[in-house]
Amino acid sequence: MAAGVAAWLPFARAAAIGWMPVASTPMPPPPREKRRGQDGLIILNVSGSRFQTWRNTLERYPDTLLGSTERDFFFHEESNEYFFDRDPDIFRHILNFYRTGKLHYPRHECISAYDEELAFFGIIPEIIGDCCYEEYKDRRRENTERIQDDEENENSKDMVPPDMSFRETMWRAFENPHTSTMALVFYYVTGFFIAVSVMANVVETVPCRSEQNRAKEVSCGERYSVAFFCLDTACVMIFTVEYLLRLIAAPSRYKFVKSVMSIIDVVAIMPYYIGLVMSDNEDVSGAFVTLRVFRVFRIFKFSRHSAGLRILGYTLKSCASELGFLLFSLTMAIIIFATVMFYAEKGSTSSKFTSIPAAFWYTIVTMTTLGYGDMVPKTIMGKIFGSICSLSGVLVIALPVPVIVSNFSRIYHQSQRAEKRRAQKASKQAGQALVCKTNPTFETQHHHLLHCLEKTTNHEFVDEQTYETSCMEVSLAKASMSRSSSMSSSPHGLSSCCTRRNKRKSFNVPNSNMVAGRRGSIQELSTIQIRERPVNNSRSSLNAKFEETVPLNSEEQSYITAAVISMPTPPVTTPESGALGNCPDFLQSNIVRVSAL
Amino acid sequence: MGVVLGTFSMHTKQVNYRTDKVDDELEMTMVSHRPEGLEQLEAQTNFTKQELQVLYRGFKNECPSGVVNEETFKHIYAQFFPHGDASTYAHYLFNAFDTGNNGSIKFEDFVMGLSTLLRGTVRDKLEWTFHLYDINRDGFINREEMTEIVRAIYDMMGKYTYPALKGDVAKQHVDTFFEKMDKNKDGVVTLEEFVIACQEDENMMRSMQLFENVM
């Protein structure tokens, strides 16, 4: 609940006089209020800057340093003020939190300094308001990452745990080439051989003048086939050895085999071995040639050496849906125009547009404004549609691409932010539930107000489960009655009691046929009310304080509304403990789920 | 060439974006109201200066503009009753506080109402309650008005109550109320009947004194 609303509680209580004539039962006595000292000003001297505020303002949050008796440790007798040797600029924000109930994070402040001040004054950062929470979390994450990176760099350079096994050393050498000279050498050697292998694959296909000066030109690969074969063998040797070494050194072999890099390695060296095995068989030589294409995958091995390549791959992967949509819209346009062009050119003689798939090629070439010219329309209608095709090609391709690029960057950042927010929300609610302890006097008075409402209406607040158990009991009783007597009375009772059962709750009822056909509705506010006998063995310190300020209520049952108290109420056994055996878990889980007041 | 220039010039004439509309709207929301002086309010109500100060600080915190409109009022009141729907009752309360019937409660209205409720005589409180129930301000409480009020109170309880709310629970309450209050059985309750009947009820008198020391 906002701190300011607490100031309106007297008004709400006064307005309760409006219920009195309607009530038929007497009201519960009001809680006796502790006569506190008169609300005075407190002077807070923070490194010379004097802040002043009301005592009540600070005591809104009794769980923090300033709101509790902990501040007495900082009381300075001579000047009759509280002195804190801390940063006054950041303190301004902390004091604003007490005043407005919202904690803000100033962007110009250093995140670690801010965190330290919050920790000193006992304020949990999870209650930072929505306006500043994202910025705070971003800065904090950057900071921790930077610290972690620094630590890792230091660790990897200096600290070598002496008892690392040979296997672990090898793995570390593979992953971080900078750890030792041997690893660096290995890193550069493999990089060199990848480059050599790729260059050999490329040069292999270049036509060389044959030595016999014949008219027929052969590719270099065929001319120097032995040399290329030796080169290829050497490269594959190196790659194989590297792969086997990585496989041995990997901490989790199964995970290593599944990883992308290892698949690329396998694909890069497999063609050679397959070629070795099957080189004598003429039938599969065609397939063998195809396999050589896969040797180009060796270039992807560079992604171990280049972080940028990895980022690009990840980028494409995350942008896949946008690219897919572009492809889909292009396909639609291509099919439409190809069909139109085919039918437009059907009439002309010697037309290249022999079928719609044949027209696909024309459409693609025209829409991407390539315009090879190998297929051109000859009829007038064909030319008209061809020009429409090329104009719309500009629109269809040129427009969405920048949109997709910016879309991708926006969506990428947004999804990062959305995931962050989702992760933060859970911890934020948990933090808020733990931290926003409100004034106990406020709590007792609010309980008394709700108690008066109950007395006025002769009904009590209960939680969902108790409500449903009571509904079930009523319906069971009525059903058993109705079985013996007529059904006239039961439908009304059943329908009014249980029509609004929450569909999401799974409820084990022995007579499940009775609950068939109920409408369910989703309950927005879910709150709990726990009826608590004054048992002293399971109370937190706050409840103990509650008891001492409300001595009159000890004879009656005192009600604690978990929706209002956003503090973790200790799980207490309710009177209907038989039906609510799982109540404590329900309570604990519901604390976080409580409506945010 | 001339055609090109011509089309260009024609275009530029119409570029005339209106950006000043936004500023007008901003000014409308900056209405604020300052209450009368502290001495005047102290004279008109039964509160001391310190109490008025505390009240005003709380009031101003939630309503910086100095007036409460019905939406804000309902929102504030609903925070105290998270279980159910307090908006109907808050609406009637708002009308009871808004003695000037101008759709907003100024601090003076607020403090006058509170003064009656907390520091007024028993008769004052009963009159205030009567005016709360008398929705159409005709001087009589009839069955429909009472049913509305009782239903609004029950709405605040929400769904999950023990025993579970039945459909005709409001009617029973209203019947009890009218039996007690309507002395001449003419179907409506006048102010005098209300006051006399309430003063006869011991419980109610005691309940009225309950909130004396709320401030």
CSV table of N, CA, C and O in Angstrom, one decimal, chain A residues 382-478:
chain,number,residue,atom,x,y,z
A,382,GLY,N,2.2,-8.7,-71.6
A,382,GLY,CA,3.4,-9.2,-70.8
A,382,GLY,C,4.3,-8.1,-70.4
A,382,GLY,O,4.8,-8.1,-69.3
A,383,LYS,N,4.5,-7.1,-71.3
A,383,LYS,CA,5.4,-6.0,-70.9
A,383,LYS,C,4.8,-5.2,-69.9
A,383,LYS,O,5.6,-4.7,-69.0
A,384,ILE,N,3.5,-5.0,-70.0
A,384,ILE,CA,2.9,-4.1,-68.9
A,384,ILE,C,3.1,-4.8,-67.6
A,384,ILE,O,3.5,-4.2,-66.6
A,385,PHE,N,2.7,-6.1,-67.5
A,385,PHE,CA,2.8,-6.8,-66.3
A,385,PHE,C,4.3,-6.9,-65.8
A,385,PHE,O,4.6,-6.9,-64.6
A,386,GLY,N,5.2,-7.0,-66.8
A,386,GLY,CA,6.6,-7.1,-66.4
A,386,GLY,C,7.0,-5.9,-65.8
A,386,GLY,O,7.8,-5.9,-64.8
A,387,SER,N,6.6,-4.7,-66.3
A,387,SER,CA,7.0,-3.5,-65.7
A,387,SER,C,6.4,-3.3,-64.3
A,387,SER,O,7.1,-2.9,-63.3
A,388,ILE,N,5.1,-3.7,-64.2
A,388,ILE,CA,4.5,-3.7,-62.8
A,388,ILE,C,5.3,-4.6,-61.9
A,388,ILE,O,5.6,-4.2,-60.7
A,389,CYS,N,5.7,-5.7,-62.4
A,389,CYS,CA,6.5,-6.7,-61.6
A,389,CYS,C,7.8,-6.0,-61.1
A,389,CYS,O,8.2,-6.1,-59.9
A,390,SER,N,8.5,-5.4,-62.0
A,390,SER,CA,9.8,-4.8,-61.6
A,390,SER,C,9.6,-3.7,-60.6
A,390,SER,O,10.4,-3.5,-59.7
A,391,LEU,N,8.5,-2.8,-60.8
A,391,LEU,CA,8.3,-1.7,-59.9
A,391,LEU,C,8.0,-2.3,-58.5
A,391,LEU,O,8.5,-1.8,-57.5
A,392,SER,N,7.1,-3.2,-58.5
A,392,SER,CA,6.7,-3.8,-57.2
A,392,SER,C,7.8,-4.5,-56.6
A,392,SER,O,7.9,-4.7,-55.4
A,393,GLY,N,8.7,-5.0,-57.4
A,393,GLY,CA,9.9,-5.7,-56.9
A,393,GLY,C,10.7,-4.8,-56.0
A,393,GLY,O,11.1,-5.1,-54.9
A,394,VAL,N,10.9,-3.6,-56.5
A,394,VAL,CA,11.6,-2.6,-55.7
A,394,VAL,C,10.9,-2.4,-54.4
A,394,VAL,O,11.6,-2.3,-53.3
A,395,LEU,N,9.6,-2.3,-54.4
A,395,LEU,CA,8.9,-2.1,-53.1
A,395,LEU,C,9.0,-3.3,-52.2
A,395,LEU,O,9.3,-3.2,-51.1
A,396,VAL,N,8.7,-4.4,-52.8
A,396,VAL,CA,8.6,-5.6,-52.0
A,396,VAL,C,9.9,-5.9,-51.4
A,396,VAL,O,10.0,-6.4,-50.2
A,397,ILE,N,11.0,-5.7,-52.1
A,397,ILE,CA,12.3,-6.1,-51.5
A,397,ILE,C,13.0,-5.0,-50.8
A,397,ILE,O,13.5,-5.1,-49.7
A,398,ALA,N,13.0,-3.8,-51.5
A,398,ALA,CA,13.8,-2.8,-50.9
A,398,ALA,C,13.2,-2.2,-49.7
A,398,ALA,O,13.9,-1.8,-48.7
A,399,LEU,N,11.9,-2.1,-49.6
A,399,LEU,CA,11.3,-1.6,-48.4
A,399,LEU,C,11.4,-2.4,-47.2
A,399,LEU,O,11.8,-1.9,-46.1
A,400,PRO,N,11.0,-3.7,-47.2
A,400,PRO,CA,11.0,-4.4,-46.0
A,400,PRO,C,12.4,-4.7,-45.4
A,400,PRO,O,12.6,-4.9,-44.3
A,401,VAL,N,13.4,-4.7,-46.3
A,401,VAL,CA,14.7,-5.0,-45.8
A,401,VAL,C,15.2,-4.1,-44.7
A,401,VAL,O,15.6,-4.5,-43.6
A,402,PRO,N,15.2,-2.8,-45.0
A,402,PRO,CA,15.6,-1.9,-43.9
A,402,PRO,C,14.7,-2.0,-42.7
A,402,PRO,O,15.1,-1.9,-41.5
A,403,VAL,N,13.4,-2.2,-43.0
A,403,VAL,CA,12.4,-2.4,-41.9
A,403,VAL,C,12.8,-3.6,-41.1
A,403,VAL,O,12.7,-3.6,-39.9
A,404,ILE,N,13.1,-4.6,-41.8
A,404,ILE,CA,13.5,-5.9,-41.1
A,404,ILE,C,14.8,-5.7,-40.3
A,404,ILE,O,14.9,-6.2,-39.2
A,405,VAL,N,15.7,-5.0,-40.9
A,405,VAL,CA,17.0,-4.8,-40.2
A,405,VAL,C,16.7,-4.0,-38.9
A,405,VAL,O,17.1,-4.4,-37.8
A,406,SER,N,15.9,-2.9,-39.0
A,406,SER,CA,15.7,-2.1,-37.8
A,406,SER,C,14.7,-2.9,-36.9
A,406,SER,O,14.9,-2.9,-35.7
A,407,ASN,N,13.8,-3.6,-37.5
A,407,ASN,CA,12.9,-4.5,-36.7
A,407,ASN,C,13.7,-5.5,-35.9
A,407,ASN,O,13.4,-5.7,-34.7
A,408,PHE,N,14.6,-6.1,-36.6
A,408,PHE,CA,15.4,-7.1,-35.9
A,408,PHE,C,16.2,-6.5,-34.7
A,408,PHE,O,16.2,-7.1,-33.6
A,409,SER,N,16.8,-5.3,-35.0
A,409,SER,CA,17.5,-4.8,-33.8
A,409,SER,C,16.6,-4.4,-32.7
A,409,SER,O,16.9,-4.6,-31.5
A,410,ARG,N,15.4,-3.9,-33.1
A,410,ARG,CA,14.5,-3.5,-32.0
A,410,ARG,C,14.0,-4.7,-31.3
A,410,ARG,O,13.9,-4.8,-30.1
A,411,ILE,N,13.6,-5.8,-32.1
A,411,ILE,CA,13.0,-7.0,-31.5
A,411,ILE,C,14.1,-7.7,-30.6
A,411,ILE,O,13.8,-8.2,-29.5
A,412,TYR,N,15.3,-7.6,-31.1
A,412,TYR,CA,16.3,-8.3,-30.4
A,412,TYR,C,16.5,-7.6,-29.0
A,412,TYR,O,16.5,-8.3,-28.0
A,413,HIS,N,16.6,-6.3,-29.0
A,413,HIS,CA,16.7,-5.6,-27.7
A,413,HIS,C,15.5,-5.8,-26.9
A,413,HIS,O,15.6,-5.9,-25.7
A,414,GLN,N,14.3,-5.8,-27.6
A,414,GLN,CA,13.1,-5.9,-26.8
A,414,GLN,C,13.0,-7.2,-26.2
A,414,GLN,O,12.6,-7.3,-25.0
A,415,SER,N,13.4,-8.3,-26.9
A,415,SER,CA,13.2,-9.6,-26.3
A,415,SER,C,14.2,-9.7,-25.1
A,415,SER,O,13.9,-10.4,-24.1
A,416,GLN,N,15.4,-9.1,-25.3
A,416,GLN,CA,16.3,-9.2,-24.2
A,416,GLN,C,15.6,-8.5,-23.0
A,416,GLN,O,15.6,-9.0,-21.9
A,417,ARG,N,15.0,-7.3,-23.3
A,417,ARG,CA,14.4,-6.6,-22.2
A,417,ARG,C,13.2,-7.3,-21.6
A,417,ARG,O,13.0,-7.3,-20.4
A,418,ALA,N,12.4,-7.9,-22.5
A,418,ALA,CA,11.2,-8.6,-22.0
A,418,ALA,C,11.6,-9.8,-21.1
A,418,ALA,O,11.1,-10.0,-20.0
A,419,GLU,N,12.7,-10.5,-21.5
A,419,GLU,CA,13.1,-11.6,-20.7
A,419,GLU,C,13.7,-11.1,-19.4
A,419,GLU,O,13.4,-11.7,-18.3
A,420,LYS,N,14.4,-10.0,-19.5
A,420,LYS,CA,14.9,-9.5,-18.2
A,420,LYS,C,13.8,-9.1,-17.3
A,420,LYS,O,13.8,-9.4,-16.1
A,421,ARG,N,12.8,-8.4,-17.9
A,421,ARG,CA,11.7,-8.0,-17.0
A,421,ARG,C,11.0,-9.1,-16.4
A,421,ARG,O,10.6,-9.1,-15.2
A,422,ARG,N,10.8,-10.2,-17.2
A,422,ARG,CA,10.1,-11.4,-16.7
A,422,ARG,C,10.9,-11.9,-15.5
A,422,ARG,O,10.4,-12.3,-14.5
A,423,ALA,N,12.2,-12.1,-15.7
A,423,ALA,CA,13.0,-12.6,-14.7
A,423,ALA,C,13.0,-11.7,-13.5
A,423,ALA,O,13.0,-12.1,-12.3
A,424,GLN,N,13.0,-10.4,-13.7
A,424,GLN,CA,13.1,-9.4,-12.6
A,424,GLN,C,11.8,-9.4,-11.9
A,424,GLN,O,11.7,-9.1,-10.7
A,425,LYS,N,10.7,-9.6,-12.6
A,425,LYS,CA,9.4,-9.4,-11.9
A,425,LYS,C,9.2,-10.4,-10.8
A,425,LYS,O,8.7,-10.0,-9.7
A,426,ALA,N,9.6,-11.6,-11.0
A,426,ALA,CA,9.4,-12.6,-9.9
A,426,ALA,C,10.2,-12.2,-8.7
A,426,ALA,O,9.7,-12.1,-7.6
A,427,SER,N,11.5,-11.9,-8.9
A,427,SER,CA,12.3,-11.5,-7.8
A,427,SER,C,11.8,-10.2,-7.2
A,427,SER,O,11.9,-10.0,-6.0
A,428,LYS,N,11.3,-9.3,-8.0
A,428,LYS,CA,10.8,-8.0,-7.5
A,428,LYS,C,9.6,-8.2,-6.6
A,428,LYS,O,9.6,-7.6,-5.6
A,429,GLN,N,8.7,-9.1,-7.0
A,429,GLN,CA,7.5,-9.3,-6.2
A,429,GLN,C,7.9,-9.9,-4.9
A,429,GLN,O,7.4,-9.6,-3.8
A,430,ALA,N,8.9,-10.9,-5.0
A,430,ALA,CA,9.3,-11.5,-3.8
A,430,ALA,C,10.0,-10.5,-2.8
A,430,ALA,O,9.7,-10.5,-1.6
A,431,GLY,N,10.8,-9.7,-3.4
A,431,GLY,CA,11.5,-8.6,-2.6
A,431,GLY,C,10.5,-7.7,-2.0
A,431,GLY,O,10.6,-7.3,-0.8
A,432,GLN,N,9.5,-7.3,-2.8
A,432,GLN,CA,8.5,-6.3,-2.2
A,432,GLN,C,7.7,-7.0,-1.1
A,432,GLN,O,7.4,-6.3,-0.1
A,433,ALA,N,7.4,-8.3,-1.3
A,433,ALA,CA,6.6,-8.9,-0.3
A,433,ALA,C,7.4,-9.0,1.0
A,433,ALA,O,6.9,-8.8,2.1
A,434,LEU,N,8.7,-9.1,0.9
A,434,LEU,CA,9.5,-9.2,2.1
A,434,LEU,C,9.8,-7.9,2.7
A,434,LEU,O,10.0,-7.8,3.9
A,435,VAL,N,9.8,-6.9,1.9
A,435,VAL,CA,10.4,-5.6,2.4
A,435,VAL,C,9.3,-4.6,2.9
A,435,VAL,O,9.6,-3.8,3.7
A,436,CYS,N,8.2,-4.6,2.3
A,436,CYS,CA,7.3,-3.5,2.5
A,436,CYS,C,6.5,-3.7,3.8
A,436,CYS,O,5.3,-3.9,3.8
A,437,LYS,N,7.2,-3.7,4.9
A,437,LYS,CA,6.5,-3.9,6.2
A,437,LYS,C,5.9,-2.5,6.5
A,437,LYS,O,6.6,-1.5,6.6
A,438,THR,N,4.6,-2.5,6.7
A,438,THR,CA,4.0,-1.2,7.1
A,438,THR,C,3.9,-1.1,8.6
A,438,THR,O,4.1,-2.0,9.3
A,439,ASN,N,3.5,0.1,8.9
A,439,ASN,CA,3.4,0.4,10.3
A,439,ASN,C,2.5,-0.5,11.1
A,439,ASN,O,1.4,-0.7,10.6
A,440,PRO,N,2.9,-1.1,12.2
A,440,PRO,CA,2.0,-2.0,12.9
A,440,PRO,C,0.7,-1.3,13.4
A,440,PRO,O,-0.3,-1.9,13.5
A,441,THR,N,0.9,0.0,13.8
A,441,THR,CA,-0.3,0.6,14.3
A,441,THR,C,-1.4,0.7,13.2
A,441,THR,O,-2.5,0.5,13.4
A,442,PHE,N,-0.9,1.1,12.0
A,442,PHE,CA,-1.7,1.1,10.9
A,442,PHE,C,-2.4,-0.2,10.7
A,442,PHE,O,-3.6,-0.3,10.4
A,443,GLU,N,-1.7,-1.3,10.8
A,443,GLU,CA,-2.2,-2.6,10.6
A,443,GLU,C,-3.4,-2.9,11.6
A,443,GLU,O,-4.4,-3.4,11.2
A,444,THR,N,-3.1,-2.6,12.8
A,444,THR,CA,-4.2,-3.0,13.8
A,444,THR,C,-5.4,-2.2,13.5
A,444,THR,O,-6.5,-2.7,13.6
A,445,GLN,N,-5.3,-0.9,13.2
A,445,GLN,CA,-6.4,-0.1,12.9
A,445,GLN,C,-7.2,-0.6,11.7
A,445,GLN,O,-8.4,-0.6,11.6
A,446,HIS,N,-6.4,-1.0,10.7
A,446,HIS,CA,-7.0,-1.5,9.4
A,446,HIS,C,-7.8,-2.7,9.7
A,446,HIS,O,-8.9,-2.9,9.2
A,447,HIS,N,-7.2,-3.6,10.5
A,447,HIS,CA,-7.9,-4.9,10.9
A,447,HIS,C,-9.2,-4.6,11.6
A,447,HIS,O,-10.2,-5.2,11.4
A,448,HIS,N,-9.1,-3.6,12.5
A,448,HIS,CA,-10.3,-3.3,13.2
A,448,HIS,C,-11.4,-2.8,12.3
A,448,HIS,O,-12.6,-3.2,12.4
A,449,LEU,N,-11.0,-2.0,11.3
A,449,LEU,CA,-12.0,-1.5,10.3
A,449,LEU,C,-12.6,-2.7,9.6
A,449,LEU,O,-13.9,-2.7,9.4
A,450,LEU,N,-11.8,-3.6,9.1
A,450,LEU,CA,-12.3,-4.7,8.4
A,450,LEU,C,-13.2,-5.6,9.3
A,450,LEU,O,-14.2,-6.2,8.8
A,451,HIS,N,-12.8,-5.7,10.5
A,451,HIS,CA,-13.6,-6.5,11.5
A,451,HIS,C,-15.0,-5.8,11.6
A,451,HIS,O,-16.0,-6.5,11.7
A,452,CYS,N,-15.0,-4.5,11.7
A,452,CYS,CA,-16.3,-3.8,11.8
A,452,CYS,C,-17.2,-4.1,10.6
A,452,CYS,O,-18.4,-4.3,10.7
A,453,LEU,N,-16.6,-4.2,9.4
A,453,LEU,CA,-17.4,-4.5,8.2
A,453,LEU,C,-17.9,-5.9,8.3
A,453,LEU,O,-19.1,-6.1,8.0
A,454,GLU,N,-17.1,-6.8,8.8
A,454,GLU,CA,-17.7,-8.2,9.0
A,454,GLU,C,-18.8,-8.2,9.9
A,454,GLU,O,-19.8,-8.9,9.7
A,455,LYS,N,-18.7,-7.4,11.0
A,455,LYS,CA,-19.8,-7.5,12.0
A,455,LYS,C,-21.0,-6.8,11.4
A,455,LYS,O,-22.2,-7.2,11.7
A,456,THR,N,-20.8,-5.8,10.6
A,456,THR,CA,-22.0,-5.2,10.0
A,456,THR,C,-22.8,-6.1,9.1
A,456,THR,O,-24.0,-6.1,9.1
A,457,THR,N,-22.0,-6.9,8.3
A,457,THR,CA,-22.7,-7.7,7.4
A,457,THR,C,-23.0,-9.1,7.9
A,457,THR,O,-23.6,-9.9,7.2
A,458,ASN,N,-22.5,-9.4,9.1
A,458,ASN,CA,-22.6,-10.8,9.6
A,458,ASN,C,-22.0,-11.8,8.8
A,458,ASN,O,-22.4,-13.0,8.8
A,459,HIS,N,-21.0,-11.5,8.0
A,459,HIS,CA,-20.2,-12.5,7.3
A,459,HIS,C,-18.8,-12.2,7.5
A,459,HIS,O,-18.4,-11.2,7.9
A,460,GLU,N,-18.0,-13.3,7.3
A,460,GLU,CA,-16.6,-13.1,7.6
A,460,GLU,C,-15.8,-13.3,6.3
A,460,GLU,O,-16.2,-14.0,5.4
A,461,PHE,N,-14.6,-12.7,6.3
A,461,PHE,CA,-13.7,-12.9,5.1
A,461,PHE,C,-13.0,-14.2,5.3
A,461,PHE,O,-12.6,-14.6,6.4
A,462,VAL,N,-13.0,-15.0,4.2
A,462,VAL,CA,-12.2,-16.2,4.2
A,462,VAL,C,-11.4,-16.3,3.0
A,462,VAL,O,-11.6,-15.5,2.0
A,463,ASP,N,-10.6,-17.2,2.9
A,463,ASP,CA,-9.8,-17.4,1.7
A,463,ASP,C,-10.5,-18.4,0.7
A,463,ASP,O,-11.5,-19.0,1.1
A,464,GLU,N,-10.0,-18.5,-0.4
A,464,GLU,CA,-10.7,-19.2,-1.5
A,464,GLU,C,-11.0,-20.7,-1.1
A,464,GLU,O,-12.0,-21.2,-1.4
A,465,GLN,N,-10.0,-21.3,-0.5
A,465,GLN,CA,-10.1,-22.7,-0.2
A,465,GLN,C,-11.2,-23.0,0.8
A,465,GLN,O,-12.0,-23.9,0.6
A,466,THR,N,-11.2,-22.2,1.9
A,466,THR,CA,-12.2,-22.3,2.9
A,466,THR,C,-13.6,-22.1,2.3
A,466,THR,O,-14.5,-22.8,2.6
A,467,TYR,N,-13.6,-21.1,1.4
A,467,TYR,CA,-14.9,-20.8,0.8
A,467,TYR,C,-15.4,-22.0,0.0
A,467,TYR,O,-16.5,-22.4,0.0
A,468,GLU,N,-14.4,-22.6,-0.7
A,468,GLU,CA,-14.9,-23.7,-1.6
A,468,GLU,C,-15.2,-24.9,-0.7
A,468,GLU,O,-16.2,-25.6,-1.0
A,469,THR,N,-14.5,-25.1,0.4
A,469,THR,CA,-14.8,-26.3,1.2
A,469,THR,C,-16.2,-26.0,1.8
A,469,THR,O,-17.0,-26.9,1.9
A,470,SER,N,-16.4,-24.8,2.2
A,470,SER,CA,-17.8,-24.5,2.8
A,470,SER,C,-18.8,-24.7,1.8
A,470,SER,O,-19.9,-25.2,2.1
A,471,CYS,N,-18.5,-24.3,0.6
A,471,CYS,CA,-19.5,-24.4,-0.5
A,471,CYS,C,-19.8,-25.9,-0.7
A,471,CYS,O,-20.9,-26.3,-0.9
A,472,MET,N,-18.7,-26.7,-0.7
A,472,MET,CA,-18.9,-28.1,-1.0
A,472,MET,C,-19.7,-28.7,0.1
A,472,MET,O,-20.6,-29.6,-0.1
A,473,GLU,N,-19.4,-28.3,1.4
A,473,GLU,CA,-20.2,-28.9,2.5
A,473,GLU,C,-21.6,-28.6,2.3
A,473,GLU,O,-22.5,-29.4,2.5
A,474,VAL,N,-21.9,-27.3,2.0
A,474,VAL,CA,-23.3,-26.9,1.9
A,474,VAL,C,-23.9,-27.7,0.8
A,474,VAL,O,-25.0,-28.2,0.9
A,475,SER,N,-23.2,-27.8,-0.3
A,475,SER,CA,-23.8,-28.5,-1.5
A,475,SER,C,-24.0,-30.0,-1.2
A,475,SER,O,-25.0,-30.6,-1.6
A,476,LEU,N,-23.0,-30.5,-0.5
A,476,LEU,CA,-23.1,-31.9,-0.1
A,476,LEU,C,-24.3,-32.2,0.8
A,476,LEU,O,-25.1,-33.1,0.6
A,477,ALA,N,-24.4,-31.3,1.8
A,477,ALA,CA,-25.5,-31.4,2.7
A,477,ALA,C,-26.8,-31.3,2.0
A,477,ALA,O,-27.7,-32.1,2.2
A,478,LYS,N,-26.9,-30.3,1.1
A,478,LYS,CA,-28.1,-30.1,0.4
A,478,LYS,C,-28.4,-31.2,-0.5
A,478,LYS,O,-29.6,-31.6,-0.7
